Amino acid sequence: MAGDFELTRNITIGQYLPTGSVIHRMDPRLKLLAAALWILSISLCHTYLGNVAGLCVCLALFALARIPLSYGLSGLKPAIPFILILAILQLLFYGNGYGPSGQVYFHWGILRITSASVRVVVVSTLRFVEIIFAVSVLTLSTSITELTHGVEGLLRPLGRMKVPVHAFALIVTIAVRFVPTFAMEMEKMMKAQASRGAEFGTGSWWNIARRTRDVFPLIIPLFNTALVRAEELALAMEARGYVPGQARTAYRRYRAGGRDIVMFLAGMALSAALVFAPFPF
Amino acid sequence: MRTVVAGATSPATAGAAGNANGEWPAEGRRIHSCVAKGSSMKPLIEVNQISFSYGQGPSQSVAAFTDVSLRVYPGEYVAVIGQNGSGKSTLAKHLNGILTPTRGDVWVAGMNTKDASCKQQIRRCVGMVFQSPDNQLVATIVEDDVAFGLENLGVPPGEMQERIDEALEAVGMSEYRHRPPHFLSGGQKQRVAIAGILAMRPDCLVLDEATSMLDSFGRAEILAVVRRLNQQGMAIVTITHHMSEVAEADRVLVMHEGRVALEGTPRELFAHPDQLEALGLDVPEASRVAQQVHARIPAFRRDAISVEEVVAEVDRLAGSGGERRHG
Ligand SMILES: Nc1ncnc2c1ncn2[C@@H]1O[C@H](COP(=O)(O)OP(=O)(O)OP(=O)(O)O)[C@@H](O)[C@H]1O
Ligand SMILES: [Mg+2]
């Protein structure tokens, strides 16, 4: 049961795992762009073989980034209930909604399982796993600082149109910076509540309703401390000369080198192959 | 020790105000020292009979303090103590212009904190570290956090590296520069927060109960850093509830119900435990020990205020006692 309190360990977002691999050292802007393209092409690929190939590429990315696969699997775990529910719903109802295409395996009342619905289930499950893996590699190999700077760099053209790109990046940075802090806070509150007899973590991990209900008594105090923190943080930022909307300089500057461009092109080629290659089934 | 009477300080800021624009360009983003070192007679911070109330409208406003005056000279170490709610934090926020007084003026290196165009210079000149180690770090990597203030000041990127290195070195956190802050201990986070201020190269560091959320080890770390900075010439204003920290200061200000009730050196102050007690405050353990030993052994000096001084005094008496025995 003790393990259920250790939220900080289960949060992969913002948990940068520095291994110094080529993936880690890639220019964050190009890495982001490549990841976005890759994820897009995964969502466009609807063949079995294509998705298996995509999964292999994702696994290869873990190897290339020298990140243990267990990190990807732990990112997958919380998504399993959603994947399962989605799969079951698709399995039961997809065959109906889109007309009887393909071979009908099973038909009872409104339930109709066809070869098309099986394909949808398998492909969407694979896609889900691939996307989670791809995002895990991205977040594990890119510090949040780089990620926000990458987003900021990519969105910079919008800045000329008076979109507050920098403020947005700062908001994201701060939000992410406080994720572990709030996780620890929540851990503390759960322990405090548990010591007064509340039950946490006794519901199974797939019992979403139960687990959500368990969290309710924590929400108000968590909001409360969040507001206090926000106020203090604003004060500290002001004390360090932050004025919203002012022109600032940037400590980190990125310059895409030859290797970054080669890696980006490789990513683009893979993405294109996934979408356009004639996978037989 | 002097018991401060409201209105005792005479304003001497007209001259400083006059050359403010000449010496500290209002919108210039170049960073240079606010105060010419050597002109140590000119106060770095001059608080002139200020009053401040929270909230607008006379009906619901809360007076945080009235008629407070304070001067901080370059290189000075000032401690501010007082009960909860006596207005210490509110005063601290006036020192770098986060709050501006309802009445009276605060001058920082010749700049009035009410002058919005000097804001950035004032923030650079007077850095502030707050109580909670968690709520003042903005970035996800230590060195980015230290860079935050520099980015705000518009320091050119080429110059940042050197200043970040220097600041992290000064607080002994260089090896943690690539770590995310949430893996650090409270004392380490607080040292990073100090580094974030140091990188801005302030002339004065204000610590608002910066050690109160730390364990004794973390506190010792911070005190060591602060002491070293002060020895290197930085002015320190520390707000604290720990009397052993007060003993390190050159000068102590005791706030009580929004006024400066007492002011003096720590030794002067701790010599009158009854007076402090009336203000709801304590003397450090070492001071109490010295006074109680003095009551029994009159030769023992009663004005020792730190453990080191008590030990030295014991040594002295033991030594002279031994001499007497031999002689
Ligand atoms: N944001 C605020 N709005 C209204 N009143 C405030 C606010 N902050 C402080 N006060 C009031 O101002 C007075 C002085 O508060 P301040 O925080 O300066 O005290 P303090 O000496 O720092 O206390 P502590 O030792 O608890 O930190 C208190 O009466 C307090 O209730
Ligand atoms: Mg306070």
Coordinates of C-alpha atoms in Angstrom, one line a residue, chain A residues 18-275:
Chain A
P18 CA 19.7 12.4 -19.1
T19 CA 21.7 9.7 -20.8
G20 CA 23.5 12.0 -23.3
S21 CA 22.4 10.0 -26.3
V22 CA 22.2 11.5 -29.8
I23 CA 18.4 11.8 -29.3
H24 CA 19.0 13.8 -26.2
R25 CA 21.4 16.2 -27.9
M26 CA 19.2 16.9 -30.9
D27 CA 18.0 20.4 -31.3
P28 CA 14.7 20.6 -29.4
R29 CA 12.9 22.4 -32.1
L30 CA 13.7 19.9 -34.8
K31 CA 13.1 17.0 -32.3
L32 CA 9.7 18.4 -31.6
L33 CA 8.9 18.8 -35.2
A34 CA 10.1 15.3 -36.0
A35 CA 8.1 13.9 -33.2
A36 CA 5.0 15.7 -34.3
L37 CA 5.4 14.4 -37.8
W38 CA 6.0 10.9 -36.6
I39 CA 2.9 11.0 -34.4
L40 CA 0.9 12.4 -37.2
S41 CA 2.0 9.6 -39.6
I42 CA 1.2 7.0 -36.9
S43 CA -2.3 8.3 -36.7
L44 CA -2.6 8.1 -40.5
C45 CA -1.3 4.6 -40.8
H46 CA -4.1 2.0 -40.8
T47 CA -2.3 -1.2 -41.9
Y48 CA -1.3 -4.0 -39.5
L49 CA 2.1 -4.3 -40.8
G50 CA 2.6 -0.5 -40.9
N51 CA 1.8 -0.3 -37.2
V52 CA 4.0 -3.2 -36.3
A53 CA 6.8 -1.5 -38.2
G54 CA 5.9 1.8 -36.4
L55 CA 6.1 0.0 -33.0
C56 CA 9.5 -1.4 -34.0
V57 CA 10.7 2.1 -34.8
C58 CA 9.4 3.3 -31.4
L59 CA 11.3 0.5 -29.7
A60 CA 14.4 1.4 -31.6
L61 CA 14.0 5.0 -30.5
F62 CA 14.2 3.8 -26.9
A63 CA 17.4 1.9 -27.7
L64 CA 18.8 4.9 -29.6
A65 CA 18.0 7.2 -26.7
R66 CA 19.5 4.7 -24.3
I67 CA 16.3 4.8 -22.1
P68 CA 15.2 1.6 -20.5
L69 CA 12.0 0.3 -22.0
S70 CA 10.5 0.1 -18.5
Y71 CA 10.1 3.9 -18.5
G72 CA 7.9 3.6 -21.6
L73 CA 5.9 0.8 -20.0
S74 CA 5.3 2.7 -16.8
G75 CA 4.0 5.6 -19.0
L76 CA 1.7 3.0 -20.7
K77 CA 0.2 1.6 -17.5
P78 CA -2.1 4.5 -16.5
A79 CA -3.5 4.5 -20.1
I80 CA -4.4 0.8 -20.1
P81 CA -8.0 1.3 -18.8
F82 CA -8.7 3.8 -21.6
I83 CA -7.2 1.6 -24.2
L84 CA -9.2 -1.3 -23.0
I85 CA -12.5 0.6 -22.8
L86 CA -11.9 2.1 -26.2
A87 CA -11.0 -1.3 -27.6
I88 CA -14.1 -2.9 -26.2
L89 CA -16.4 -0.2 -27.4
Q90 CA -14.9 -0.3 -30.9
L91 CA -15.1 -4.1 -30.9
L92 CA -18.7 -4.2 -30.0
F93 CA -20.1 -1.2 -31.9
Y94 CA -17.8 -0.3 -34.8
G95 CA -19.0 -3.1 -37.0
N96 CA -22.5 -1.6 -36.8
G97 CA -21.9 2.0 -37.2
Y98 CA -19.9 1.7 -40.4
G99 CA -22.0 -0.8 -42.0
P100 CA -21.2 -4.5 -42.5
S101 CA -17.9 -4.2 -44.2
G102 CA -15.7 -7.3 -44.4
Q103 CA -16.4 -10.6 -42.9
V104 CA -18.9 -10.9 -40.0
Y105 CA -17.4 -13.0 -37.2
F106 CA -20.1 -12.6 -34.7
H107 CA -23.6 -11.0 -34.7
W108 CA -26.1 -10.8 -31.9
G109 CA -28.7 -8.0 -31.5
I110 CA -26.9 -4.8 -32.1
L111 CA -23.5 -6.3 -31.5
R112 CA -21.7 -7.1 -34.7
I113 CA -18.0 -8.0 -34.9
T114 CA -16.5 -7.9 -38.3
S115 CA -13.1 -8.2 -39.7
A116 CA -13.1 -4.4 -40.1
S117 CA -13.9 -3.8 -36.5
V118 CA -11.1 -6.2 -35.4
R119 CA -8.7 -4.3 -37.6
V120 CA -9.8 -1.0 -36.1
V121 CA -9.3 -2.4 -32.6
V122 CA -5.9 -3.8 -33.2
V123 CA -4.7 -0.8 -35.2
S124 CA -6.0 1.8 -32.7
T125 CA -4.5 -0.2 -29.8
L126 CA -1.1 -0.4 -31.5
R127 CA -1.3 3.3 -32.4
F128 CA -2.0 4.2 -28.8
V129 CA 1.0 2.3 -27.6
E130 CA 3.2 3.7 -30.4
I131 CA 2.1 7.3 -29.6
I132 CA 2.7 6.8 -25.9
F133 CA 6.1 5.4 -26.6
A134 CA 7.0 8.2 -28.9
V135 CA 5.9 10.8 -26.5
S136 CA 7.7 9.1 -23.7
V137 CA 11.0 9.1 -25.7
L138 CA 10.4 12.8 -26.4
T139 CA 9.7 13.8 -22.8
L140 CA 12.4 11.5 -21.3
S141 CA 15.1 12.7 -23.7
T142 CA 14.1 16.4 -23.6
S143 CA 14.2 18.5 -20.5
I144 CA 11.1 20.6 -20.0
T145 CA 13.3 23.6 -20.5
E146 CA 14.3 22.5 -23.9
L147 CA 10.8 21.4 -24.7
T148 CA 9.4 24.8 -23.9
H149 CA 12.2 26.6 -25.6
G150 CA 11.6 24.3 -28.6
V151 CA 7.9 25.2 -28.6
E152 CA 8.8 28.8 -28.2
G153 CA 11.3 28.6 -31.0
L154 CA 8.8 26.9 -33.3
L155 CA 6.0 29.4 -32.4
R156 CA 8.3 32.5 -32.7
P157 CA 6.8 33.6 -36.0
L158 CA 3.5 34.0 -34.1
G159 CA 5.3 36.4 -31.8
R160 CA 5.5 38.9 -34.6
M161 CA 1.7 38.8 -34.7
K162 CA 1.6 39.9 -31.1
V163 CA 0.8 36.4 -29.8
P164 CA 2.5 36.2 -26.3
V165 CA 4.6 33.2 -27.1
H166 CA 7.1 33.8 -24.4
A167 CA 4.5 34.2 -21.7
F168 CA 2.9 31.0 -22.9
A169 CA 6.2 29.2 -22.7
L170 CA 6.8 30.5 -19.2
I171 CA 3.4 29.4 -18.1
V172 CA 4.1 25.9 -19.4
T173 CA 7.6 25.8 -17.7
I174 CA 6.1 26.9 -14.4
A175 CA 3.3 24.4 -14.6
V176 CA 5.6 21.6 -15.3
R177 CA 8.1 22.8 -12.6
F178 CA 5.3 22.4 -10.1
V179 CA 4.0 19.0 -11.1
P180 CA 6.4 17.1 -8.8
T181 CA 5.8 19.7 -6.1
F182 CA 2.1 19.1 -6.2
A183 CA 2.6 15.4 -6.4
M184 CA 4.6 15.5 -3.3
E185 CA 2.0 17.7 -1.7
M186 CA -0.7 15.3 -2.6
E187 CA 1.3 12.5 -1.2
K188 CA 1.6 14.3 2.1
M189 CA -2.1 15.0 2.1
M190 CA -3.0 11.4 1.3
K191 CA -0.8 10.2 4.1
A192 CA -2.4 12.8 6.5
Q193 CA -5.9 11.7 5.4
A194 CA -5.0 8.0 5.5
S195 CA -3.7 8.5 9.1
R196 CA -7.2 9.7 9.9
G197 CA -8.8 6.6 8.4
A198 CA -9.4 7.6 4.8
E199 CA -8.7 4.8 2.3
F200 CA -6.5 5.4 -0.6
G201 CA -5.0 3.0 -3.0
T202 CA -7.3 0.2 -1.8
G203 CA -9.2 0.3 -5.1
S204 CA -7.7 -1.6 -7.9
W205 CA -5.8 0.4 -10.5
W206 CA -8.5 -0.4 -13.1
N207 CA -11.3 0.9 -10.9
I208 CA -11.3 4.4 -12.2
A209 CA -14.5 5.6 -10.6
R210 CA -13.3 4.5 -7.2
R211 CA -9.9 6.0 -7.6
T212 CA -11.4 9.3 -8.8
R213 CA -13.7 9.4 -5.8
D214 CA -10.8 8.8 -3.5
V215 CA -9.1 11.9 -4.7
F216 CA -12.1 14.3 -4.1
P217 CA -11.2 15.1 -0.5
L218 CA -7.8 16.2 -1.7
I219 CA -8.9 18.6 -4.4
I220 CA -9.9 21.6 -2.2
P221 CA -6.8 21.6 0.0
L222 CA -4.7 21.1 -3.1
F223 CA -6.3 24.1 -4.8
N224 CA -5.8 26.1 -1.7
T225 CA -2.1 25.5 -1.5
A226 CA -1.8 26.0 -5.2
L227 CA -3.2 29.5 -4.8
V228 CA -0.8 30.3 -2.0
R229 CA 2.1 29.0 -4.0
A230 CA 1.1 31.0 -7.0
E231 CA 1.0 34.2 -4.9
E232 CA 4.4 33.6 -3.4
L233 CA 5.9 32.6 -6.8
A234 CA 4.5 35.8 -8.4
L235 CA 6.2 37.7 -5.6
A236 CA 9.5 36.0 -6.0
M237 CA 9.4 36.5 -9.8
E238 CA 8.6 40.2 -9.3
A239 CA 11.5 40.5 -6.8
R240 CA 13.8 39.1 -9.5
G241 CA 12.8 41.8 -11.9
Y242 CA 10.1 40.0 -13.9
V243 CA 7.7 42.3 -15.6
P244 CA 5.0 40.7 -17.7
G245 CA 5.4 41.4 -21.4
Q246 CA 8.8 43.0 -21.1
A247 CA 11.6 42.3 -23.5
R248 CA 13.9 39.6 -22.1
T249 CA 17.1 38.0 -23.2
A250 CA 17.4 34.2 -23.3
Y251 CA 20.0 32.1 -21.6
R252 CA 19.6 29.2 -23.9
R253 CA 20.1 29.6 -27.6
Y254 CA 19.8 26.7 -30.0
R255 CA 21.5 26.4 -33.3
A256 CA 20.6 23.4 -35.4
G257 CA 23.8 21.7 -36.7
G258 CA 24.3 19.3 -39.5
R259 CA 23.6 16.3 -37.4
D260 CA 20.3 17.7 -36.2
I261 CA 19.3 18.3 -39.8
V262 CA 20.3 14.8 -40.8
M263 CA 18.3 13.3 -37.9
F264 CA 15.3 15.4 -38.7
L265 CA 15.4 14.3 -42.4
A266 CA 15.7 10.7 -41.2
G267 CA 12.6 11.2 -39.1
M268 CA 10.8 12.8 -41.9
A269 CA 11.7 9.9 -44.2
L270 CA 10.4 7.4 -41.7
S271 CA 7.2 9.3 -41.2
A272 CA 6.6 9.5 -44.9
A273 CA 7.4 5.8 -45.3
L274 CA 4.9 4.9 -42.7
V275 CA 2.1 6.8 -44.5

